Amino acid sequence: MAATPVWSVDPRTGKQREQVAAEATPQDLDEAVRAAHATRAALADRTARIAFLRAAADLLDGSAEAVVRTADAETALGTARLTGELARTTYQLRAFADAVEEGSYLDIRIDHPAPELTPPRPGLRRYKVPLGVVAVYAASNFPLAFSVPGGDTASALAAGCPVVVKAHPDHPATSELCGSLLRRAAVAAGLPEGVVAVVHGFEAGLDLIRHPLVAAAGFTGSIRGGRALFDAAAARPVPIPFHGELGSLNPVVVTPSAAAERAEEIGTGLAGSVTLGVGQFCVKPGLVLVPAGPDGDRLAEALAKDLAGTAPGVLLDHRMRDGFVSGVAERAALPEVTAPVAAGPGPDAGDGAGDGHTVAAGFLSVPAGRLADPAYGLLLEECFGPVTVLARYADQHEAATVLDRLPGNLSATLQLSAAETAGGPGPATELIDRVTRLAGRVVVNAWPTGVAVAPAQHHGGPYPAATSHSTSVGGTAIERWLRPVAYQSVPDPLLPPELRDANPLGLPRRVTP
């Protein structure tokens, strides 16, 4: 049977650009996983891993023009956005190289024997070891930072785990280009090129999660797709960890005093956050609780003005465009839902379908009390694209009732007044406590779009935002691909070098005498 071609498609026109690969057959997939599995011993060399990660960053930076040009041709995200995303991607690679060099990610703990204690304590030494081959499922909306060379790949390689990436069909040429650069970097660092593989195809993605040599998986995408893979990972004869980032509404609460103090500023900031990347960020604010009354009206008017002045944009593919258009229409059809600025198809081509390629940004408005009705549950689900829902609440109780209905989220944002941020017990601290229960990151007087790569970052949250309590961004993302092992009463010469008394690798450790 002939191999199924993989085409690169221009989302601005919907036309095929070029055939860049073929979908992986079961044999192709098996060979890629086995080749990756065979590199584990080589990847155990910390010095080689560090060199590999830094070489990968250098090669990506050195190929920036080609990488950005290819990614833009497949995603329409624009040169400026993709240039910034590439910088973020190479920063991640170097940051994980630094983390491996520093060594605290191993969490080394040494307890010397203490026979005088009750009960007696034996000699114990603990650190973390890599899990094995990691399957990475690339994201549609970040062709670099959450795809082949992105955070899941970088953190897994830093942990000492080979990676097989299931490329996203929206940017296969970018995936192939970045995969080739990573393999070149591996060879330059003295590692086998099989340490990173890229495969294509829906069936290959299913075969990958079921392969017996795959030890863990990372996913960024839809709730439906992520849940199917999560269930497959759990249903294996030997279940494996599945770290999935699925979907998020990212609620915002604007307090009455904040609206009174700076309604126009908040409305303008919200418009910028909703339309960033044509609304295709996983932390786009999709539900905004705004007080009823004149101050909330001023906020809505500022939002409407900015959204109405936003140029139509191109989504990542036409399937997503169709989903956005139909999703907005279905929400707008609910009773008492209004569309002060209508989101949907781009400029009308005369048939009501727009130009067929672009979408217009907008927002919907609904009385918050309506959201207690299960018939309005659609408004509490993510709509991927440049649209948000303003829920106008009458009082604090009504706002709290809406928050209590929400599922887990990646972020929750509070817009507070100067007096409310001054501290002390009160409604603001109660709000922070309430949203802490439903989000992995709490933002005050800023916007959730833009997830900094930093040691204290957490990008995750209660289900369905994520399927685990780990983060996919920041230094602690490496922890997903490691497991702890304790050695009891093992003679020093038989211990791994990381745990020996002489500490030949100079690693940080916590020692109990």
CSV table of C-alpha atoms in Angstrom, one decimal, residues 139-141 168-170 280 315-327 359 383-385:
chain,number,residue,atom,x,y,z
A,139,ALA,CA,0.7,21.7,19.7
A,140,SER,CA,-1.0,23.5,16.8
A,141,ASN,CA,-0.7,27.0,18.1
A,168,HIS,CA,1.1,18.4,14.3
A,169,PRO,CA,-0.5,18.4,10.9
A,170,ASP,CA,-0.7,22.2,10.8
A,280,GLN,CA,-5.2,31.1,19.7
A,315,LEU,CA,-6.5,30.9,12.1
A,316,LEU,CA,-4.1,28.0,12.0
A,317,ASP,CA,-6.2,26.0,9.6
A,318,HIS,CA,-9.6,26.0,8.0
A,319,ARG,CA,-11.0,23.3,10.3
A,320,MET,CA,-10.3,25.6,13.3
A,321,ARG,CA,-11.9,28.5,11.4
A,322,ASP,CA,-15.0,26.5,10.8
A,323,GLY,CA,-15.1,25.4,14.4
A,324,PHE,CA,-14.7,29.0,15.6
A,325,VAL,CA,-17.5,30.4,13.3
A,326,SER,CA,-20.0,27.7,14.3
A,327,GLY,CA,-19.0,27.9,17.9
A,359,VAL,CA,-12.1,35.6,11.1
A,383,CYS,CA,-14.0,28.7,22.1
A,384,PHE,CA,-10.7,28.7,20.3
A,385,GLY,CA,-10.2,32.0,18.5
